[in-house]
Coordinates of C-alpha atoms and ligand atoms in Angstrom, one line a residue:
M1 CA 0.1 0.0 0.0
R2 CA 1.2 3.4 -1.4
V3 CA 0.9 5.2 2.3
T4 CA 2.9 2.2 4.0
K5 CA 5.7 2.5 1.7
F6 CA 5.9 6.2 1.7
L7 CA 6.1 5.8 5.7
L8 CA 8.9 3.0 5.6
A9 CA 11.0 5.2 3.3
L10 CA 10.3 8.4 5.1
V11 CA 11.0 7.2 8.6
P12 CA 12.4 3.7 8.6
L13 CA 13.6 3.6 12.2
L14 CA 10.3 4.8 13.6
V15 CA 8.1 2.1 11.9
Q16 CA 10.2 -0.6 11.5
G17 CA 11.3 -1.4 15.0
Q18 CA 12.1 -5.1 14.9
L19 CA 12.2 -5.7 10.9
S20 CA 15.1 -6.4 8.8
G21 CA 14.0 -4.4 5.7
R22 CA 11.1 -3.6 3.6
V23 CA 7.9 -5.5 3.6
G24 CA 4.7 -5.8 1.2
P25 CA 4.1 -6.1 -2.3
L26 CA 7.0 -4.8 -4.9
T27 CA 4.2 -3.7 -7.4
S28 CA 0.9 -1.9 -6.8
H29 CA -2.4 -3.7 -7.3
A30 CA -3.5 -1.1 -9.5
S31 CA -0.6 -1.7 -11.8
K32 CA -1.5 -5.2 -11.9
S33 CA -5.1 -4.8 -12.6
S34 CA -4.0 -2.4 -15.3
K35 CA -1.9 -5.1 -16.6
K36 CA -4.6 -7.5 -16.5
T37 CA -7.9 -8.2 -14.5
C38 CA -9.4 -11.9 -14.4
S39 CA -12.9 -11.7 -12.9
V40 CA -14.3 -14.7 -11.5
L41 CA -17.6 -13.7 -13.0
D42 CA -15.8 -14.5 -16.4
H43 CA -14.6 -17.9 -15.5
G44 CA -17.6 -19.3 -14.6
A45 CA -18.6 -18.0 -10.9
K46 CA -22.0 -17.0 -9.9
A47 CA -22.8 -14.6 -7.2
D48 CA -25.7 -16.8 -6.2
K49 CA -24.4 -18.1 -3.1
A50 CA -24.9 -21.4 -4.3
T51 CA -22.5 -22.3 -7.2
D52 CA -19.1 -23.5 -6.1
I53 CA -16.6 -20.6 -6.8
G54 CA -13.7 -22.9 -6.5
P55 CA -12.9 -24.0 -10.1
A56 CA -13.7 -20.4 -11.3
L57 CA -11.2 -19.2 -8.8
V58 CA -8.4 -21.5 -10.2
S59 CA -9.5 -20.7 -13.7
A60 CA -8.9 -16.8 -13.1
F61 CA -5.7 -17.6 -11.1
V62 CA -4.4 -19.4 -14.1
A63 CA -5.2 -16.4 -16.4
C64 CA -3.5 -14.0 -14.1
K65 CA -0.8 -15.9 -12.2
A66 CA 1.8 -14.4 -14.3
G67 CA 0.7 -10.7 -13.2
G68 CA -2.6 -9.3 -13.0
T69 CA -5.4 -9.2 -10.4
V70 CA -8.0 -11.6 -9.9
H71 CA -11.2 -10.1 -8.8
I72 CA -13.8 -11.5 -6.8
P73 CA -16.5 -8.4 -7.4
V74 CA -18.9 -7.5 -4.5
G75 CA -21.6 -10.1 -4.2
D76 CA -22.3 -13.6 -2.4
Y77 CA -20.6 -16.6 -3.3
A78 CA -20.4 -20.4 -1.9
M79 CA -17.2 -22.2 -1.8
K80 CA -17.5 -25.9 -1.8
T81 CA -14.2 -26.9 -3.0
W82 CA -10.9 -25.4 -1.8
V83 CA -8.5 -23.8 -4.1
S84 CA -4.3 -24.1 -3.9
L85 CA -3.1 -21.1 -5.8
T86 CA 0.7 -21.5 -6.4
G87 CA 3.6 -20.5 -8.5
G88 CA 2.1 -17.0 -9.1
S89 CA 4.2 -13.8 -9.3
A90 CA 3.1 -10.3 -9.6
W91 CA -0.7 -10.9 -9.0
A92 CA -3.1 -9.6 -6.6
L93 CA -6.1 -11.2 -5.3
Q94 CA -8.9 -8.8 -4.8
L95 CA -12.0 -10.0 -2.4
D96 CA -14.9 -7.6 -2.7
G97 CA -17.5 -10.2 -2.3
T98 CA -18.2 -12.6 0.6
I99 CA -17.2 -16.3 0.1
H100 CA -19.5 -18.6 2.3
R101 CA -17.9 -21.9 3.0
T102 CA -20.3 -24.8 1.9
G103 CA -17.8 -27.8 1.7
A104 CA -16.5 -30.0 4.2
A105 CA -13.2 -30.9 3.8
G106 CA -10.0 -30.5 5.8
G107 CA -7.1 -28.5 4.5
N108 CA -7.3 -24.9 3.5
M109 CA -10.1 -23.1 1.8
I110 CA -7.5 -20.7 0.3
F111 CA -3.8 -21.7 -0.1
I112 CA -1.5 -19.2 -1.5
G113 CA 2.4 -20.9 -2.0
N114 CA 5.4 -20.2 -3.8
T115 CA 4.5 -16.7 -5.0
N116 CA 6.2 -13.3 -5.1
D117 CA 4.8 -9.9 -5.1
F118 CA 1.3 -10.9 -4.1
E119 CA -1.7 -9.1 -2.5
F120 CA -4.8 -10.3 -0.8
F121 CA -6.8 -7.1 -0.2
S122 CA -10.4 -5.8 -0.4
S123 CA -10.9 -2.6 -2.1
T124 CA -13.8 -1.7 -0.2
G125 CA -12.8 -3.2 3.4
K126 CA -15.7 -5.3 3.3
G127 CA -14.5 -8.5 1.5
A128 CA -15.0 -11.2 3.6
V129 CA -14.9 -15.2 4.1
Q130 CA -17.5 -16.8 6.1
G131 CA -16.3 -20.1 7.5
N132 CA -19.8 -21.1 8.8
G133 CA -17.8 -23.1 11.3
Y134 CA -20.9 -23.2 13.7
Q135 CA -22.4 -26.0 11.4
I136 CA -19.3 -28.2 12.4
H137 CA -18.9 -26.9 15.9
A138 CA -22.6 -27.5 16.7
Q139 CA -21.9 -31.1 16.3
G140 CA -19.1 -31.1 18.6
S141 CA -16.2 -31.4 16.2
R142 CA -13.5 -29.3 15.0
T143 CA -12.7 -30.7 11.9
G144 CA -12.7 -28.9 8.7
A145 CA -11.1 -26.3 6.8
R146 CA -8.7 -23.4 7.8
I147 CA -9.7 -20.5 6.0
L148 CA -6.2 -19.0 4.6
R149 CA -2.8 -20.4 4.6
L150 CA 0.4 -18.9 2.8
N151 CA 3.1 -20.8 2.5
R152 CA 6.6 -19.5 1.0
V153 CA 5.0 -16.2 0.0
T154 CA 7.7 -13.4 -0.2
N155 CA 7.2 -9.7 -0.6
F156 CA 3.3 -9.4 0.0
S157 CA 0.5 -8.0 1.9
V158 CA -2.7 -9.2 3.1
H159 CA -5.1 -6.7 4.1
D160 CA -8.6 -5.0 4.7
V161 CA -10.3 -8.6 4.4
V162 CA -12.7 -10.0 7.4
L163 CA -12.2 -13.7 8.3
V164 CA -15.0 -15.2 10.4
D165 CA -16.0 -18.4 11.9
A166 CA -13.3 -20.8 10.7
P167 CA -14.1 -24.5 11.1
A168 CA -10.3 -24.7 12.2
F169 CA -7.8 -22.0 12.1
H170 CA -8.1 -18.8 10.6
F171 CA -5.2 -17.3 9.0
T172 CA -1.6 -19.3 9.3
M173 CA 1.4 -17.7 7.5
D174 CA 4.3 -20.1 7.6
T175 CA 7.7 -20.0 5.9
C176 CA 6.9 -16.4 4.3
T177 CA 9.5 -13.7 4.2
D178 CA 8.9 -9.7 3.7
G179 CA 4.8 -9.9 4.4
E180 CA 2.7 -7.2 5.9
V181 CA -0.7 -7.9 7.2
Y182 CA -2.8 -5.0 8.4
N183 CA -6.5 -3.8 8.8
M184 CA -8.4 -6.9 9.4
A185 CA -10.9 -8.4 11.7
I186 CA -11.0 -12.1 12.6
R187 CA -14.0 -13.5 14.2
G188 CA -14.3 -16.9 15.5
A189 CA -16.3 -19.3 18.1
D190 CA -15.5 -19.4 21.4
W191 CA -13.3 -22.5 21.5
G192 CA -9.9 -23.8 21.4
G193 CA -8.1 -24.9 18.4
L194 CA -9.8 -21.8 16.1
D195 CA -6.8 -19.4 16.0
G196 CA -6.8 -16.3 14.6
I197 CA -3.1 -15.6 12.9
D198 CA -0.4 -18.1 13.6
V199 CA 2.8 -17.0 12.1
W200 CA 6.4 -18.6 11.5
S201 CA 8.3 -16.4 9.3
H202 CA 10.9 -13.9 8.6
N203 CA 10.5 -10.2 8.3
I204 CA 6.7 -9.7 8.7
W205 CA 5.0 -6.7 10.0
I206 CA 1.7 -7.5 11.5
H207 CA -0.5 -4.3 12.6
D208 CA -4.1 -3.4 13.3
V209 CA -5.6 -6.5 13.7
M210 CA -8.5 -7.4 15.9
V211 CA -9.2 -11.2 16.9
T212 CA -12.3 -12.6 18.8
N213 CA -12.3 -16.3 19.3
K214 CA -11.0 -18.5 22.0
D215 CA -7.8 -19.5 21.0
E216 CA -4.5 -17.6 19.5
C217 CA -5.2 -14.3 18.8
V218 CA -1.9 -13.2 17.0
T219 CA 0.7 -16.2 17.8
V220 CA 4.4 -16.7 16.7
K221 CA 5.9 -20.1 16.5
S222 CA 9.2 -21.3 15.4
P223 CA 11.3 -20.6 13.6
S224 CA 10.6 -16.8 13.0
K225 CA 12.9 -13.9 13.2
N226 CA 12.2 -10.2 12.4
L227 CA 8.8 -9.7 13.5
L228 CA 7.2 -6.6 14.5
I229 CA 3.6 -7.1 15.7
E230 CA 1.6 -3.9 16.9
N231 CA -2.0 -2.4 17.4
I232 CA -3.4 -5.5 18.4
Y233 CA -7.0 -6.1 19.6
C234 CA -7.8 -9.2 21.4
N235 CA -11.4 -8.6 21.8
W236 CA -12.2 -11.9 23.8
S237 CA -9.8 -14.3 22.5
G238 CA -7.6 -17.0 24.0
G239 CA -4.7 -13.7 23.8
C240 CA -1.4 -13.8 22.1
A241 CA 1.6 -16.2 22.3
L242 CA 5.0 -17.7 21.7
G243 CA 4.4 -21.1 21.0
S244 CA 3.7 -24.0 21.8
L245 CA 7.6 -24.4 21.4
G246 CA 9.5 -27.7 20.9
A247 CA 12.7 -29.0 19.7
N248 CA 15.2 -26.9 18.1
T249 CA 13.2 -23.4 18.6
A250 CA 14.7 -20.5 17.0
I251 CA 12.9 -17.3 17.6
S252 CA 14.3 -14.1 18.0
L253 CA 13.9 -10.3 17.4
V254 CA 10.3 -10.4 18.0
H255 CA 8.7 -7.1 19.1
Y256 CA 5.1 -6.6 20.4
R257 CA 3.7 -3.5 21.2
N258 CA 0.5 -1.7 21.7
V259 CA -1.5 -5.2 22.4
Y260 CA -5.1 -4.6 24.2
T261 CA -6.5 -7.9 25.6
Q262 CA -9.8 -8.6 27.3
N263 CA -11.6 -11.2 28.4
S264 CA -9.1 -13.9 27.3
N265 CA -6.8 -16.7 28.5
Q266 CA -3.7 -14.3 28.8
M267 CA -2.3 -11.3 27.5
L268 CA 1.0 -13.1 26.4
M269 CA 2.2 -16.4 26.9
I270 CA 5.3 -18.2 26.0
K271 CA 4.5 -22.0 26.4
S272 CA 6.5 -25.0 26.3
N273 CA 7.2 -28.2 28.1
G274 CA 10.7 -29.8 27.5
G275 CA 12.4 -29.0 23.9
S276 CA 15.3 -27.0 22.8
G277 CA 16.8 -24.1 21.2
S278 CA 16.1 -20.7 22.5
V279 CA 13.7 -17.6 22.3
S280 CA 16.0 -14.2 22.2
D281 CA 15.9 -10.5 22.0
V282 CA 12.3 -10.3 22.3
I283 CA 10.1 -7.2 23.6
F284 CA 6.5 -7.0 24.7
E285 CA 5.5 -3.3 25.5
N286 CA 2.4 -1.4 25.8
F287 CA 0.4 -4.2 26.7
I288 CA -3.2 -3.4 28.2
G289 CA -5.5 -6.2 29.9
H290 CA -8.7 -6.5 31.6
T291 CA -10.6 -9.4 32.9
N292 CA -7.7 -11.9 31.5
A293 CA -7.2 -15.4 33.3
Y294 CA -3.2 -15.2 33.0
S295 CA -1.7 -11.8 32.0
L296 CA 2.3 -12.1 31.8
D297 CA 2.6 -16.1 31.4
V298 CA 5.7 -17.5 30.9
D299 CA 5.1 -21.4 31.3
Q300 CA 7.9 -23.8 30.6
Y301 CA 6.3 -26.7 32.4
W302 CA 2.6 -26.1 30.4
S303 CA 0.6 -29.1 31.4
S304 CA -1.7 -28.7 28.4
M305 CA 1.2 -29.8 26.1
S306 CA 3.2 -33.2 26.4
A307 CA 6.5 -33.0 27.5
V308 CA 8.9 -33.2 24.6
A309 CA 12.6 -34.2 24.1
G310 CA 15.1 -31.7 25.6
T311 CA 15.7 -30.1 28.9
G312 CA 14.2 -26.7 27.8
I313 CA 14.1 -23.8 25.8
K314 CA 16.6 -20.9 26.7
I315 CA 14.9 -17.9 26.8
T316 CA 17.1 -14.8 27.0
N317 CA 17.1 -10.9 26.5
A318 CA 13.2 -10.7 27.0
T319 CA 11.6 -7.3 27.7
F320 CA 8.2 -6.7 29.0
R321 CA 7.8 -3.0 29.7
N322 CA 4.5 -0.8 30.1
W323 CA 2.0 -3.3 31.2
K324 CA -1.0 -1.9 33.0
G325 CA -4.8 -3.0 33.8
S326 CA -6.4 -5.6 35.4
E327 CA -6.8 -9.4 35.8
A328 CA -9.8 -11.6 36.6
N329 CA -8.5 -13.0 40.0
G330 CA -4.9 -12.3 41.1
S331 CA -4.9 -14.6 44.1
Q332 CA -5.9 -17.6 41.7
R333 CA -3.8 -16.5 38.5
G334 CA -1.1 -13.7 39.3
P335 CA -0.2 -11.4 36.7
V336 CA 3.3 -12.4 36.7
R337 CA 4.2 -15.9 36.2
V338 CA 7.6 -16.7 35.1
L339 CA 8.2 -20.2 35.1
C340 CA 11.3 -21.3 33.5
A341 CA 12.6 -25.0 32.7
D342 CA 15.2 -26.0 35.4
G343 CA 17.2 -27.5 32.9
A344 CA 17.6 -24.3 30.8
P345 CA 17.2 -21.2 33.4
C346 CA 15.7 -17.9 31.5
T347 CA 18.5 -15.1 31.8
N348 CA 18.2 -11.5 31.3
I349 CA 14.5 -10.9 31.4
N350 CA 13.3 -7.7 32.2
I351 CA 9.8 -6.7 33.6
E352 CA 9.5 -2.7 33.9
D353 CA 6.9 -0.5 34.6
F354 CA 4.4 -3.1 35.1
A355 CA 1.3 -2.2 37.3
M356 CA -1.8 -4.8 37.0
W357 CA -3.9 -5.4 39.7
T358 CA -6.5 -8.1 40.7
E359 CA -10.3 -7.3 39.9
S360 CA -11.7 -9.6 42.6
G361 CA -10.3 -10.1 46.1
S362 CA -7.6 -7.8 47.4
K363 CA -4.3 -9.6 46.8
Q364 CA -2.1 -11.0 43.9
L365 CA 0.6 -13.5 43.5
Y366 CA 3.9 -13.0 41.5
T367 CA 5.9 -16.3 40.8
C368 CA 9.0 -17.1 39.2
R369 CA 11.1 -20.3 38.7
S370 CA 14.5 -20.5 37.4
A371 CA 14.4 -16.9 35.8
Y372 CA 16.8 -14.3 36.0
G373 CA 16.7 -10.4 35.3
S374 CA 15.1 -7.5 36.9
G375 CA 11.6 -6.7 38.1
M376 CA 9.3 -8.5 40.4
C377 CA 10.2 -12.0 41.7
L378 CA 13.3 -12.5 39.2
K379 CA 16.6 -13.4 41.1
G380 CA 19.2 -11.2 39.9
G381 CA 22.4 -12.1 37.8
G382 CA 23.0 -15.7 38.3
S383 CA 22.7 -19.3 36.7
G384 CA 21.3 -22.6 38.1
S385 CA 17.9 -23.6 38.8
Y386 CA 15.5 -22.5 41.7
A387 CA 12.1 -23.8 43.1
A388 CA 9.3 -21.9 42.2
T389 CA 9.1 -18.6 44.5
T390 CA 5.9 -16.8 45.1
S391 CA 5.3 -13.2 46.5
T392 CA 2.1 -11.8 47.7
V393 CA 0.7 -7.9 47.0
S394 CA -2.0 -6.9 48.8
S395 CA -2.4 -3.6 47.5
G396 CA -3.0 -2.0 43.6
P397 CA 0.4 -0.8 42.5
A398 CA 0.1 2.9 41.3
G399 CA -1.2 3.8 37.7
Y400 CA -2.6 0.3 37.2
S401 CA -6.0 1.8 36.0
V402 CA -6.1 2.2 32.1
A403 CA -8.3 2.8 29.5
T404 CA -11.0 0.1 28.2
M405 CA -12.0 0.0 24.6
K406 CA -15.6 1.1 24.1
G407 CA -16.1 -1.8 21.6
D408 CA -15.2 -4.6 23.8
V409 CA -17.4 -7.6 23.6
K410 CA -19.1 -8.2 26.4
S411 CA -20.0 -12.2 25.8
S412 CA -18.8 -14.9 23.2
F413 CA -20.5 -16.1 20.2
G414 CA -20.3 -19.5 21.3
T415 CA -20.2 -22.3 19.3
T416 CA -23.5 -23.1 17.8
V417 CA -25.4 -20.2 16.0
S418 CA -24.0 -18.2 12.9
I419 CA -21.5 -15.7 13.7
P420 CA -22.2 -12.5 11.9
V421 CA -19.5 -10.8 10.1
P422 CA -18.2 -7.5 11.8
P423 CA -16.7 -4.2 10.0
I424 CA -12.9 -3.9 10.4
P425 CA -12.6 -1.9 13.5
T426 CA -11.2 2.0 13.5
E427 CA -9.2 1.5 16.6
F428 CA -7.0 -1.5 17.8
F429 CA -5.2 0.2 20.8
P430 CA -6.7 3.0 22.9
G431 CA -5.5 6.3 21.4
V432 CA -3.3 5.0 18.7
A433 CA -4.5 5.6 15.2
P434 CA -4.0 2.6 12.6
Y435 CA -0.9 3.0 10.1
S436 CA -3.2 2.9 6.9
R437 CA -6.3 4.3 6.2
L438 CA -9.1 1.5 6.0
A439 CA -9.8 0.8 2.5
G440 CA -13.0 2.3 1.2
S441 CA -13.0 5.1 4.1
Ligands
NAG1 C1 11.6 -9.5 -2.5 O1 12.0 -8.1 -3.0 C2 13.2 -7.9 -2.6 C3 13.3 -6.4 -3.0 O2 12.8 -5.8 -1.7 C4 14.2 -8.7 -3.6 O3 15.3 -8.4 -3.5 C5 13.8 -10.2 -3.6 O4 14.4 -11.0 -4.7 C6 12.4 -10.3 -3.6 N1 12.2 -11.9 -3.3 C7 11.8 -12.9 -4.1 C8 11.9 -14.2 -3.9 O5 12.1 -12.4 -5.6
NAG2 C1 18.3 -7.7 23.6 O1 17.3 -7.4 22.7 C2 17.0 -6.2 21.8 C3 15.9 -6.0 21.1 O2 15.2 -7.1 20.8 C4 18.3 -5.5 21.2 O3 18.2 -4.2 20.7 C5 19.3 -5.8 22.6 O4 20.9 -5.2 21.6 C6 19.5 -7.4 23.0 N1 20.3 -7.1 24.1 C7 21.6 -7.9 24.1 C8 22.3 -7.8 25.5 O5 21.7 -8.2 23.3
NAG3 C1 -10.4 -16.1 43.3 O1 -9.6 -17.1 43.5 C2 -9.5 -17.6 44.9 C3 -8.1 -18.7 45.1 O2 -8.3 -19.5 44.0 C4 -10.7 -18.4 45.2 O3 -10.8 -18.8 46.5 C5 -11.9 -17.2 44.9 O4 -12.9 -17.3 45.2 C6 -11.4 -16.6 43.5 N1 -12.8 -15.6 43.6 C7 -13.6 -15.5 42.8 C8 -14.5 -14.1 42.5 O5 -13.7 -16.4 42.0
NAG4 C1 -15.3 -6.1 19.8 O1 -15.8 -7.4 19.3 C2 -17.6 -6.9 20.0 C3 -18.2 -8.3 19.4 O2 -17.7 -8.8 18.3 C4 -18.0 -6.2 19.0 O3 -19.4 -5.8 18.9 C5 -17.4 -4.8 18.9 O4 -17.7 -4.0 18.0 C6 -15.6 -5.4 18.7 N1 -15.1 -4.1 19.1 C7 -14.6 -3.3 17.9 C8 -13.7 -2.2 18.3 O5 -14.9 -3.6 16.9

């Protein structure tokens, strides 16, 4: 997007943070469209909410994959068969209509692979994929498709599209490079396994995204390097995380900032059980939380994961700065839990400017284990393991009270009824304007 490129060129240090270079498509969608536009309507699609758009989308892709824009105009389309759009270059996918899932297969409804210079966007900010996951979830099952997966895509962006009610995950980006994801609303059911965005990639900027679900909000997996993730609104979710992490973990230079989380499992979790490798040089700053179960939660003995081989993942040089707000019940689940592996103690962990307080009761706990650094219950310097130590705090720290977003969802969407397609919000963190204007605004 032009504004973004302009900003990157003008103030690279300010905007880029942890990135290693430019992100986004190499050519604009306007120039792709003027080269060639392939409307799915000319390839057999019908906006009748009944005809399978799958074959038409594949056919339009084949016609435009060497440079051009595949256009899905305004209207309601059914998708019965999934599409694998691989090997394209200098192409864009413009989704201005709504795709409704009708097929039952697993896999990925839309798979983009081995592609360079790619853009998936809506020109109106209203393009959406309605996964109709409730039809499957109501049967007690979480089988079925992811909505969107990008694999080995370089120089790309995904923006201004809405993904709703995935049967399984919503959006996975793996083994990609130099990408930008922004202005998105993702809304799923109130259940685990319905992740918002999962990323393991290199040099990716994810910003201005809202997620509602009950699993990952925007989560980093291994291997990943040079990720900047900011202005994230976990509007009733599982919360953001690094993990789950296993053998040969390699995550470094990840920067989360301006993350607002309410009614979620956690504000940020680093989760593993055994494993090897490292997480290093990571920053988590400007976090606001309300009514979450966990807040800052490093758990290298995570009980929801079976232990994997290895003595633990080494976490080093991790900074948690400017965390404010309140947790649901601080004596049950304290706002600071840094439980590191005894076989690989955490070092250089810094908790700074951290003020959170409990919403019920009158005390909260800070717990640390085999963790070194500064702040809260962390031990200074040192090496070697130590058993969990817990300190109890019985008055709210100064400055914990912070803004709530006025749009906070007050109850979940459950798992059994159709989930409406939301508008993309105009704000993702209190008082912080999105980087790019919403398409169509
Ligand atoms: C992505 O763009 C950069 C220019 O920023 C270019 O050097 C690189 O080769 C591109 N990647 C691929 C796989 O073409
Ligand atoms: C710690 O990580 C930050 C950024 O993530 C980096 O700027 C800094 O140089 C690192 N410090 C050390 C001692 O490696
Ligand atoms: C908070 O947690 C404590 C300790 O587990 C429990 O005794 C208390 O009932 C909880 N309060 C609420 C309101 O759930
Ligand atoms: C948060 O989610 C709820 C329910 O989806 C929605 O009503 C509210 O508008 C969302 N907030 C924003 C800012 O979009």
